[in-house]
CSV table of C-alpha atoms and ligand atoms in Angstrom, one decimal:
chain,number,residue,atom,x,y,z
A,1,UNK,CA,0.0,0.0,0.0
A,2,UNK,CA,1.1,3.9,-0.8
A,3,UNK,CA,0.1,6.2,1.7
A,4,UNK,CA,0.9,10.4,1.0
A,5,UNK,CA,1.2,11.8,3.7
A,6,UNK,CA,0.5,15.7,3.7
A,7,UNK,CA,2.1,18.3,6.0
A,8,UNK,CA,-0.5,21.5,5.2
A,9,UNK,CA,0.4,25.0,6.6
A,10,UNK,CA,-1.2,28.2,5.3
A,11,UNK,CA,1.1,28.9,2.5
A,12,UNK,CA,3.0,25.5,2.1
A,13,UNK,CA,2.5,21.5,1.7
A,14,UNK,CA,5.1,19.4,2.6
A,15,UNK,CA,4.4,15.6,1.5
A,16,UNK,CA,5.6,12.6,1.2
A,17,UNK,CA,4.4,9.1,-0.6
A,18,UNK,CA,5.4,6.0,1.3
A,19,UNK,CA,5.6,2.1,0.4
A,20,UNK,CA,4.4,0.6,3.3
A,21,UNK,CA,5.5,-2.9,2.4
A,22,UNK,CA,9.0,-1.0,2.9
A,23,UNK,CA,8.7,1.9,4.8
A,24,UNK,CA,10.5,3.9,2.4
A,25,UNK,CA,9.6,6.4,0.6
A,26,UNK,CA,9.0,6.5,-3.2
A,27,UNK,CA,9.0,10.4,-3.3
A,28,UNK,CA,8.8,13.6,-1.3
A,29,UNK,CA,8.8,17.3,-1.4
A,30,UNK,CA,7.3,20.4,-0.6
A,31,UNK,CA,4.6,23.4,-2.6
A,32,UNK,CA,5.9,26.4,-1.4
A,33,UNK,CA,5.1,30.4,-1.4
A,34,UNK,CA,1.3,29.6,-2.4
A,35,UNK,CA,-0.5,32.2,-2.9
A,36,UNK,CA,2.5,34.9,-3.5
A,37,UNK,CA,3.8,35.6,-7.0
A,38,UNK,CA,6.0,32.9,-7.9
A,39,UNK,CA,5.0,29.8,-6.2
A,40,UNK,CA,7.8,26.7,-5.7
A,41,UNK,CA,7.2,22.9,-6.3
A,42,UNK,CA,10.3,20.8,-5.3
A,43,UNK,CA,10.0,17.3,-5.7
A,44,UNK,CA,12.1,14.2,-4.9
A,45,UNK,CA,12.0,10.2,-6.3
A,46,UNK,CA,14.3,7.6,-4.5
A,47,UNK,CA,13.2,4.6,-6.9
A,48,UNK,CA,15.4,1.7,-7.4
A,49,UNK,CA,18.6,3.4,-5.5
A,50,UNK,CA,18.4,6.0,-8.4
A,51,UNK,CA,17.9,9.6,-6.8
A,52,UNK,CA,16.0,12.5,-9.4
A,53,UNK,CA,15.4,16.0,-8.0
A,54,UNK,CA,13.9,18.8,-9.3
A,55,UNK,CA,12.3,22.7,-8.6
A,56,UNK,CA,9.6,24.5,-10.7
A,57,UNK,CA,8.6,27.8,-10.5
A,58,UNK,CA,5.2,29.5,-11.3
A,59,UNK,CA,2.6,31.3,-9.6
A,60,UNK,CA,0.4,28.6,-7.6
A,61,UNK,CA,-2.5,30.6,-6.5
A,62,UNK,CA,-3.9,27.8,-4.1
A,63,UNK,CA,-3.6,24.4,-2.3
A,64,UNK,CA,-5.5,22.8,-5.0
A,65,UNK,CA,-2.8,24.4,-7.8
A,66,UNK,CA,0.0,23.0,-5.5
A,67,UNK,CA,-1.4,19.7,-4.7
A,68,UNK,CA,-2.5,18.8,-8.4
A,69,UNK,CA,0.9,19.5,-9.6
A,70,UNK,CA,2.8,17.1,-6.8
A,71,UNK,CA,-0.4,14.9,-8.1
A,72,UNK,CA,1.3,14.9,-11.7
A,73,UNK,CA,4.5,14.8,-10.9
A,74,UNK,CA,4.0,11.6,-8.9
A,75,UNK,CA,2.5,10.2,-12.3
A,76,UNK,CA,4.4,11.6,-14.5
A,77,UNK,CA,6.2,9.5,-17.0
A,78,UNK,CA,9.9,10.7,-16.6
A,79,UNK,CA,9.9,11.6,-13.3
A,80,UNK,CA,6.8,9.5,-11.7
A,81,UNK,CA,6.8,6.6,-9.2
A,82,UNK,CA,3.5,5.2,-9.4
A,83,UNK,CA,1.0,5.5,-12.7
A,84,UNK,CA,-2.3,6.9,-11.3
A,85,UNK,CA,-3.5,8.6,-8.3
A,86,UNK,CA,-5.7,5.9,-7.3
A,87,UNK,CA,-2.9,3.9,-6.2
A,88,UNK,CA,-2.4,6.2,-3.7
A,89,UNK,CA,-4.6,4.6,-1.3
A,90,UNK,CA,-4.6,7.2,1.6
A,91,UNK,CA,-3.4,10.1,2.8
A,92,UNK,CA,-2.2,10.5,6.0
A,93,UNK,CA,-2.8,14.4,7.6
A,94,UNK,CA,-0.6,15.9,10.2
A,95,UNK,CA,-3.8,18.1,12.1
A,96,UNK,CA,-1.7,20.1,14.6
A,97,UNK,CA,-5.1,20.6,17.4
A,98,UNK,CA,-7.1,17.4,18.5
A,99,UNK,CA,-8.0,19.7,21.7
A,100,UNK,CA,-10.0,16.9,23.9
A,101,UNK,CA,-11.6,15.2,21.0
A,102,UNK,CA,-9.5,13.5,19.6
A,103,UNK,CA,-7.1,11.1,21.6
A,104,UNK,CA,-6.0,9.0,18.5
A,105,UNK,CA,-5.9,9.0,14.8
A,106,UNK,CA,-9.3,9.0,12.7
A,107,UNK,CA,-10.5,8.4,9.9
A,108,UNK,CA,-11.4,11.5,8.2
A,109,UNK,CA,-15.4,12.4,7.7
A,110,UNK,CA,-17.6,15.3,7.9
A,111,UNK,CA,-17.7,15.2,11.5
A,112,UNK,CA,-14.4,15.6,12.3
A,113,UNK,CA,-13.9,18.2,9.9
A,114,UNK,CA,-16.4,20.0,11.7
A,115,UNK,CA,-14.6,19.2,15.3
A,116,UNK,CA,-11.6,20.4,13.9
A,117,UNK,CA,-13.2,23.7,12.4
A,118,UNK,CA,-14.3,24.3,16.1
A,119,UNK,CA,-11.2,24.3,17.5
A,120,UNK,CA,-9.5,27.0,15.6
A,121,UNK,CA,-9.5,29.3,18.4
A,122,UNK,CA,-7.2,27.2,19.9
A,123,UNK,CA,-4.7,27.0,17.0
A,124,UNK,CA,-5.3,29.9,14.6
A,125,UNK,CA,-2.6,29.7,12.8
A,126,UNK,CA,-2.0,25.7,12.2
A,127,UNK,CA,-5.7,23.9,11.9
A,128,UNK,CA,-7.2,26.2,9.5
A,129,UNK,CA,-4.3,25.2,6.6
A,130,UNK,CA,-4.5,21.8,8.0
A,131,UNK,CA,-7.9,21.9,7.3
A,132,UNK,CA,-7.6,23.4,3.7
A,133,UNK,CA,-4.8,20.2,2.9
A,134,UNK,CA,-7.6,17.8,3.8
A,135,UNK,CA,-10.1,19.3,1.3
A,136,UNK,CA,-8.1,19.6,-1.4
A,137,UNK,CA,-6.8,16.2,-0.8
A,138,UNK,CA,-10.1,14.9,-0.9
A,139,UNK,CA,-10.5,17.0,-4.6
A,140,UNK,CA,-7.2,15.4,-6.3
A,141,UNK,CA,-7.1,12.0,-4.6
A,142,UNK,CA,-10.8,11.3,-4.6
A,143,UNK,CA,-10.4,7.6,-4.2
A,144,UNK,CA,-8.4,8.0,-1.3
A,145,UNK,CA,-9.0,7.5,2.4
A,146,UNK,CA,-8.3,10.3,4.5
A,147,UNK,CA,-6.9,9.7,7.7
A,148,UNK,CA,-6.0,12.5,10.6
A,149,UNK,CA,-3.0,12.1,12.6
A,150,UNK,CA,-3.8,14.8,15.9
A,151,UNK,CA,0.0,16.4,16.8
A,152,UNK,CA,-1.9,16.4,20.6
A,153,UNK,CA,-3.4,13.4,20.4
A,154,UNK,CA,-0.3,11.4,22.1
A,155,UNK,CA,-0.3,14.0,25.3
A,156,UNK,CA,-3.7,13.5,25.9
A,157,UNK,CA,-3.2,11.1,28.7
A,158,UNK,CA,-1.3,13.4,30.7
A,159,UNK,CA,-3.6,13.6,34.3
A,160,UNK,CA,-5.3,16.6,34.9
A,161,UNK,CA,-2.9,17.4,37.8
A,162,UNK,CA,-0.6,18.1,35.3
A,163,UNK,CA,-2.3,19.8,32.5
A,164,UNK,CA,-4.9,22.3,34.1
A,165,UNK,CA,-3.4,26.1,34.8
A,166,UNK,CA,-5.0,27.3,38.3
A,167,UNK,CA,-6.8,30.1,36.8
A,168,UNK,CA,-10.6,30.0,37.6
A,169,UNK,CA,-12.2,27.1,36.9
A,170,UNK,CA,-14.3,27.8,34.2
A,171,UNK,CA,-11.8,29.2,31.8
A,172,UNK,CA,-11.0,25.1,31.3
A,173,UNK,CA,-14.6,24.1,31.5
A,174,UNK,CA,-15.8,26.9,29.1
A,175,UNK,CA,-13.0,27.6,27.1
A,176,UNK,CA,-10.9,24.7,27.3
A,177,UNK,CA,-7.5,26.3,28.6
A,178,UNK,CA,-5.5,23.9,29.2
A,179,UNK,CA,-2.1,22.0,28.6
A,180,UNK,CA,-2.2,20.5,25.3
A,181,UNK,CA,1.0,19.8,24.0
A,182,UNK,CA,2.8,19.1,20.6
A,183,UNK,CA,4.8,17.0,18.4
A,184,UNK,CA,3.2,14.1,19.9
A,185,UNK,CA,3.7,11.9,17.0
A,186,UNK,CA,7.5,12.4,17.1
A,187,UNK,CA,7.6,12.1,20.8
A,188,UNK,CA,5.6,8.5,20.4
A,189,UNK,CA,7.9,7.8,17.7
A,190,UNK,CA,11.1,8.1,19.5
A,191,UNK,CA,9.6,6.5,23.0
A,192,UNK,CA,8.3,3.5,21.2
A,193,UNK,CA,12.1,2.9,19.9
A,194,UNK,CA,13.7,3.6,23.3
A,195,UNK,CA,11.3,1.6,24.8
A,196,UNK,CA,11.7,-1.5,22.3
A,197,UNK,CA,15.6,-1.1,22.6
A,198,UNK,CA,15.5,-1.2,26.3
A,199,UNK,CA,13.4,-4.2,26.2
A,200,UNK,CA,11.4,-2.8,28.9
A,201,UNK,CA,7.9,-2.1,28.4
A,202,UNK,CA,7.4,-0.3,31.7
A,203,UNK,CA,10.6,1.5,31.1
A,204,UNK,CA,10.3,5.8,32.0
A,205,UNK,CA,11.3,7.7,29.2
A,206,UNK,CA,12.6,11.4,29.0
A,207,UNK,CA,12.4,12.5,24.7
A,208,UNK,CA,13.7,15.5,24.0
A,209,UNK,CA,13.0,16.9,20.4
A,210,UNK,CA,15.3,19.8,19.9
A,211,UNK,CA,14.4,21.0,16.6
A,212,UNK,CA,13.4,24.4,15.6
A,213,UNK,CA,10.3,24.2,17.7
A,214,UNK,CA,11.1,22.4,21.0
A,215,UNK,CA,9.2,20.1,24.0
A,216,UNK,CA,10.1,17.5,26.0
A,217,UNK,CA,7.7,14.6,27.2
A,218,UNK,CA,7.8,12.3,29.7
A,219,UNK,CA,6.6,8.8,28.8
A,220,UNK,CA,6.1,6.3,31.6
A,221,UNK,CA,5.6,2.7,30.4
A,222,UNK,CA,4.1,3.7,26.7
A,223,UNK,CA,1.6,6.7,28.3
A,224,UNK,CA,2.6,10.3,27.8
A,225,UNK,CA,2.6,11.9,31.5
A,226,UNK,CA,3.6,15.6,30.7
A,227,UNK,CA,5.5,17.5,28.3
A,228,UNK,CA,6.8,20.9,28.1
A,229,UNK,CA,4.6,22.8,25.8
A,230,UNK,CA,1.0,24.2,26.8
A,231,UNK,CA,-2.1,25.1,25.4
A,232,UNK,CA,-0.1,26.6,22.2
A,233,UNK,CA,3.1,25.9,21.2
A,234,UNK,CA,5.2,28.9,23.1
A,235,UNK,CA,6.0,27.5,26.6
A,236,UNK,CA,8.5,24.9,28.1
A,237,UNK,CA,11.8,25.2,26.5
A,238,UNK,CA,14.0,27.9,24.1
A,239,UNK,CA,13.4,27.4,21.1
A,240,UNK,CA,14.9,28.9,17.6
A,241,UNK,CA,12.3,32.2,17.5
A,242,UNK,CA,10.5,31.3,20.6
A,243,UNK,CA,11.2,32.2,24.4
A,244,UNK,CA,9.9,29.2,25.6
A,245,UNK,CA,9.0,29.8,29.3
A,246,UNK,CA,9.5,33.2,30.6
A,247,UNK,CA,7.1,35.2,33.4
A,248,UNK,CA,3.9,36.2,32.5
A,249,UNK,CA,4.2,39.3,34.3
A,250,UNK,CA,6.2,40.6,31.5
A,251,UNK,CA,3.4,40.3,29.2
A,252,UNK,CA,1.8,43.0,31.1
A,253,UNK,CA,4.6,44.8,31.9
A,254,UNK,CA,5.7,45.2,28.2
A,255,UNK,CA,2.2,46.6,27.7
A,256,UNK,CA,2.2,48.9,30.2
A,257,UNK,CA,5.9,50.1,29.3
A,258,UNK,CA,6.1,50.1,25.8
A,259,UNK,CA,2.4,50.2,24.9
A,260,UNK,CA,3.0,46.7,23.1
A,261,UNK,CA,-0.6,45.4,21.5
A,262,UNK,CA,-1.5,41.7,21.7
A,263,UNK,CA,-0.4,41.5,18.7
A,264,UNK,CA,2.9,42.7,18.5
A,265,UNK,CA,3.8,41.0,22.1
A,266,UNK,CA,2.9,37.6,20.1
A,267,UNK,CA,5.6,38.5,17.4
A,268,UNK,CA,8.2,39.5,20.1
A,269,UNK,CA,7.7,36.0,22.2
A,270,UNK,CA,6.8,34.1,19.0
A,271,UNK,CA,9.3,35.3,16.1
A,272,UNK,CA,11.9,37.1,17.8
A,273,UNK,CA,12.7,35.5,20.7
A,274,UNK,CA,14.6,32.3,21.8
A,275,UNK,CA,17.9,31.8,20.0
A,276,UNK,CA,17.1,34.8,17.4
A,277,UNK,CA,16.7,37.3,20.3
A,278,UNK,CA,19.8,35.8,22.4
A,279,UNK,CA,22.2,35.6,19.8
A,280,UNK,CA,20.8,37.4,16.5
A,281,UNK,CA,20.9,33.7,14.8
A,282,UNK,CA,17.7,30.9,14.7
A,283,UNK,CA,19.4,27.7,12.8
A,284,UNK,CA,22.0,26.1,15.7
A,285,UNK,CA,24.1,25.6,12.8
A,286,UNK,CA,24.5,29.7,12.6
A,287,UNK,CA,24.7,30.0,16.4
A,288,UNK,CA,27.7,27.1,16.5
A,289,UNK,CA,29.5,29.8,14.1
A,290,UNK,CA,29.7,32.0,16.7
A,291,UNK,CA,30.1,29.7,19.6
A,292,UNK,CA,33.3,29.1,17.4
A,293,UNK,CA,34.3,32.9,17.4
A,294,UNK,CA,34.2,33.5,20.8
A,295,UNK,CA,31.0,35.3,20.6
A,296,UNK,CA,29.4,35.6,24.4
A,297,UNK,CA,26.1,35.6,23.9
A,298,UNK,CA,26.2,32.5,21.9
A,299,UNK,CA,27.5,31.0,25.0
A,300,UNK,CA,25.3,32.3,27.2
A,301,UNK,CA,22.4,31.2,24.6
A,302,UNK,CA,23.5,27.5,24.5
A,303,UNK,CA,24.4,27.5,27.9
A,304,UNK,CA,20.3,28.8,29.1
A,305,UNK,CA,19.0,26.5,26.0
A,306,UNK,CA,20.8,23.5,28.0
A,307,UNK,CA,20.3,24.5,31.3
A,308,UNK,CA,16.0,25.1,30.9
A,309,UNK,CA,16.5,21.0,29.1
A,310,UNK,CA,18.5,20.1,32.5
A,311,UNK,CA,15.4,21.4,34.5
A,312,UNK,CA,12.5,19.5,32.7
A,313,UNK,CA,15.0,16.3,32.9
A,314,UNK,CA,14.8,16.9,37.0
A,315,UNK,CA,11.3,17.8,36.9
A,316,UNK,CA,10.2,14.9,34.9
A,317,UNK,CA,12.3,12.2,36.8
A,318,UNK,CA,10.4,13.7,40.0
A,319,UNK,CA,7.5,12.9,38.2
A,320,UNK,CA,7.9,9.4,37.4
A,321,UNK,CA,9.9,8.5,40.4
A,322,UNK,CA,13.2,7.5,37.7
A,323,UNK,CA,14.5,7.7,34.8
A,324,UNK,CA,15.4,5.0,32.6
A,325,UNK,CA,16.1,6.8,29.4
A,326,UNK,CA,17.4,10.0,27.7
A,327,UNK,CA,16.0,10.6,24.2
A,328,UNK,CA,17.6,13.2,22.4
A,329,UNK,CA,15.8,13.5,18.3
A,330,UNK,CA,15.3,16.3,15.7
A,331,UNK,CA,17.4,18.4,14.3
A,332,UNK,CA,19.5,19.6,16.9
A,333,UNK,CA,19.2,16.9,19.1
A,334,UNK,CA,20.1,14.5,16.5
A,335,UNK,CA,23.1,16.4,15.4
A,336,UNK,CA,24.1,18.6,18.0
A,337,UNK,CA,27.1,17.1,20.2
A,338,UNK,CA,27.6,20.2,22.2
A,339,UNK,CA,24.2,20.9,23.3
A,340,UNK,CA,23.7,16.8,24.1
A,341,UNK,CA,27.1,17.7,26.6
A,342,UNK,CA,26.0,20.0,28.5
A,343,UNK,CA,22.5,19.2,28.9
A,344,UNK,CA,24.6,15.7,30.4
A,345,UNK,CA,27.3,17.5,32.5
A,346,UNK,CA,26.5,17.1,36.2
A,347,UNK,CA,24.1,14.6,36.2
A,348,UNK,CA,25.3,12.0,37.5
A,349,UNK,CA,22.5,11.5,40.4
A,350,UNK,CA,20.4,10.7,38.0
A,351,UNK,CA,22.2,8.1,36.4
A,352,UNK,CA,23.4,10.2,33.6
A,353,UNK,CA,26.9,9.8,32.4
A,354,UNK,CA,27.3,11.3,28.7
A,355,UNK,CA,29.8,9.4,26.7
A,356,UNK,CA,32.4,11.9,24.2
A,357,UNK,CA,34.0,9.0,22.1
A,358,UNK,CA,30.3,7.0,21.6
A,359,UNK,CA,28.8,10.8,20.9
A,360,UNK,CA,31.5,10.7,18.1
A,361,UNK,CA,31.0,7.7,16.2
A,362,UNK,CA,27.6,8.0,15.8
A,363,UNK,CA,25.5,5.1,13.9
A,364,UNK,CA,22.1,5.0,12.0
A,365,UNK,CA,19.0,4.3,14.1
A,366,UNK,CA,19.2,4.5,18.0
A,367,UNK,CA,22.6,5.1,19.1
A,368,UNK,CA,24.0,5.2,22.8
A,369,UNK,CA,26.2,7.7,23.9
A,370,UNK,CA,26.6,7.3,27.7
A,371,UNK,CA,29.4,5.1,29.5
A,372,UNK,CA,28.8,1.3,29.7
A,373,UNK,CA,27.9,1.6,33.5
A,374,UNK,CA,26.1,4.0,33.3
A,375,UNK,CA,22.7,3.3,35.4
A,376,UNK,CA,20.4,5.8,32.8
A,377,UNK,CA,20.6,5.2,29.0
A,378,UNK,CA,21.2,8.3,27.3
A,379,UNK,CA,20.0,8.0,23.5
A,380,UNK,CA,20.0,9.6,20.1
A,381,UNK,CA,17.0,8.2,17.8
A,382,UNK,CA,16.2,10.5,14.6
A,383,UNK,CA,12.8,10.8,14.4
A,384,UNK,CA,10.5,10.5,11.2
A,385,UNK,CA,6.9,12.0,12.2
A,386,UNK,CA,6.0,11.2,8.0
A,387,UNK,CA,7.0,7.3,8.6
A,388,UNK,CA,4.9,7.7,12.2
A,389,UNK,CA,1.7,9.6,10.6
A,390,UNK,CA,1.4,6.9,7.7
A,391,UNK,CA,2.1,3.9,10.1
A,392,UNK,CA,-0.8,5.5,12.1
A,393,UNK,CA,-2.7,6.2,9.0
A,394,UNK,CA,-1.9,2.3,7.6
A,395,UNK,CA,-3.8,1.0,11.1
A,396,UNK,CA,-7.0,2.8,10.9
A,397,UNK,CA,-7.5,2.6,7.1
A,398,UNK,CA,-6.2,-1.9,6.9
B,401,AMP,P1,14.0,20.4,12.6
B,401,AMP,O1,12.9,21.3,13.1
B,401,AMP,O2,14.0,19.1,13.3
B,401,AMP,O3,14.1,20.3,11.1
B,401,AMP,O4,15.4,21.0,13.1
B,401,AMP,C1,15.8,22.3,12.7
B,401,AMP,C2,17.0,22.8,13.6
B,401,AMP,O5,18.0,21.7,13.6
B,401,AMP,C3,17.7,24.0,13.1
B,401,AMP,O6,17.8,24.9,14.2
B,401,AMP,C4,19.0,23.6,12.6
B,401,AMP,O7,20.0,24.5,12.8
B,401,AMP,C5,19.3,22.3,13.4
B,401,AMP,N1,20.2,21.5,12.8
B,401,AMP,C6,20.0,20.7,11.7
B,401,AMP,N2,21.2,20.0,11.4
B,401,AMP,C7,22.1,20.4,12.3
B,401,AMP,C8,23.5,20.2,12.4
B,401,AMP,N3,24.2,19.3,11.6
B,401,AMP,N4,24.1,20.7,13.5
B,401,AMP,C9,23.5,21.6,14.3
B,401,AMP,N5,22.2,21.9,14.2
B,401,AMP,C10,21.5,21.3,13.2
């Protein structure tokens, strides 16, 4: 079976078409800059070891333009990897906000479009595109099942102890403010690995996904317990444009200072924070170029961006009474050695011995980089939320 899965924001659709007999996938890409002038398809075949690339430019004025393009191209006779849409036999969505509804992955119907029209409010920015990707998915892959994999859907057994905010009651009850969380399918990805490499189903599990947005979960035996991020995506840890955690008194104050509206105190927290407003620089790979030059703030930067990953570590072996397992995934936590150091420097109550030389010769798939005696595993395991949304996607649609 083919399953596409489609990544829908508000002016871009990533996808992907996977062989599920393999796991692989056949192609992959991304529709950017819809809507503006010139639009971009890039598109990607990996078909019998031989690798074909390529990028076209012109105006794509909506989802549907985008997505019946990637439709031919997937067809297509020089480039294609399968010979008619129909042999795509569903498409797996990445919805970002399941709010309470959803706990798991559905199948798509009127209904749960509806449900996830109503919660909107509570991510304005994500389930509206996500929303359009579905629709227009329906439109070019007609004979398709469409399947909805809920980014919140894995925190949603986190107990209530942990994921209500004490403000008056009836701001949950009528509004539904509350901790959600995010990147649930990566952080169930990862756990599931950790878990199956420890050989411990009970085993309590600390994933860290450092990419450019950041959280942490802790998974106890398989369930989700807590994780860093809230009712939106701004909270827990620093993150590439994001502050992550900071007091909400300075919400107030900035608006009472500076005369900051809602609006532009969103940008400041959401867009200009985090590593951008600590060191100038959002890609790690940029702020490593400084660390290199001496450059101060850098240092401070990665030295806060480890230190707020070294308190959710505490607070969520506090939480599960242990720790058995360290998962560091995502962009910077599956590449950056530095970061992985000193989030592991001093803690060795916990178990936690980091290991330089095993850090070094990194391997495919879950590598271990403390010391042999170490008592807490400390692991690197690159995530793939596309392989994770179509596996979810394959067991509701088989
Ligand atoms: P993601 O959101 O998982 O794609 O991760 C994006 C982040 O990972 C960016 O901040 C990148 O700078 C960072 N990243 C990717 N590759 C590397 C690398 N080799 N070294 C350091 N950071 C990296």
């Amino acid at each position: 079976m083919n399953i596409l899965v489609i990544n829908a924001g508000s002016s871009s659709i990533k996808y992907q078409l996977i062989d599920m007999d393999t796991e692989l996938p056949l192609a992959s890409g991304l529709v950017e800059r819809i809507g503006l002038e010139e639009g971009v398809v890039k598109y990607k075949t990996f078909v019998n070891g031989e690798k074909k690339e390529l990028k076209e430019t012109f105006p794509i004025p909506n989802h549907t333009v985008g997505l019946k393009r990637v439709a031919e191209l997937l067809t297509d006779e020089k480039v294609g990897v399968i010979s008619d849409p129909s042999e795509i036999q569903a498409v797996g969505h990445r919805l970002v906000h399941g709010g309470e509804a959803f706990t798991k992955t559905v199948e798509i119907t009127e209904a749960v479009k509806a449900k996830v029209k109503e919660l909107f409010p509570l991510a304005p920015l994500h389930n509206p595109a996500n929303l359009i990707g579905v629709e227009v998915a329906e439109t070019v892959f007609p004979n398709a099942k469409q399947v909805g994999v809920f980014d919140t859907a894995f925190h949603q057994t986190i107990p209530e102890k942990a994921f209500r905010y004490a403000i008056p009651v009836e701001f949950y009850k009528e509004m539904g403010i509350r901790k959600y969380g995010f990147h649930g399918t990566s952080h169930k990805f990862v756990s599931e690995q950790a878990a199956e490499y420890l050989g411990k189903e009970d085993a309590k599990i600390i994933t860290i996904h450092l990419g450019n947005g950041a959280s942490m979960a802790a998974v106890n035996g398989g369930v989700c317990v807590d994780t860093t991020m809230g009712m939106g995506p701004l909270c827990g840890l620093i993150m590439g444009t994001r502050s992550g955690d900071i007091d909400p008194a300075i919400i107030f104050f900035l608006a009472e200072q500076k005369g900051y509206s809602v609006n532009e105190i969103s940008s400041l927290l959401n867009k200009e924070s985090g590593m951008k407003g600590l060191t100038g620089q959002t890609d790690m790979r940029d702020v490593e170029k400084l660390l290199d030059e001496g450059d101060e703030n850098a240092i401070l930067a990665c030295d806060m961006y480890a230190y707020r990953i070294k308190q959710f570590i505490g607070s969520y072996a506090a939480v599960m009474n242990g720790v058995d397992a360290l998962v560091f995934t995502a962009g910077i936590g599956e590449n950056k050695t530095s970061i992985r150091k000193l989030v592991c420097q001093d803690m060795g109550y916990l178990g936690i011995e980091w290991d330089e030389e095993k850090d070094k010769n990194r391997t495919d798939g879950v590598h271990e980089i403390n010391t042999d005696n170490a008592k807490t595993k400390v692991l690197i395991i690159p995530t793939n939320e596309e392989l994770e949304i179509a596996r979810q996607t394959l067991e509701v649609v088989k």
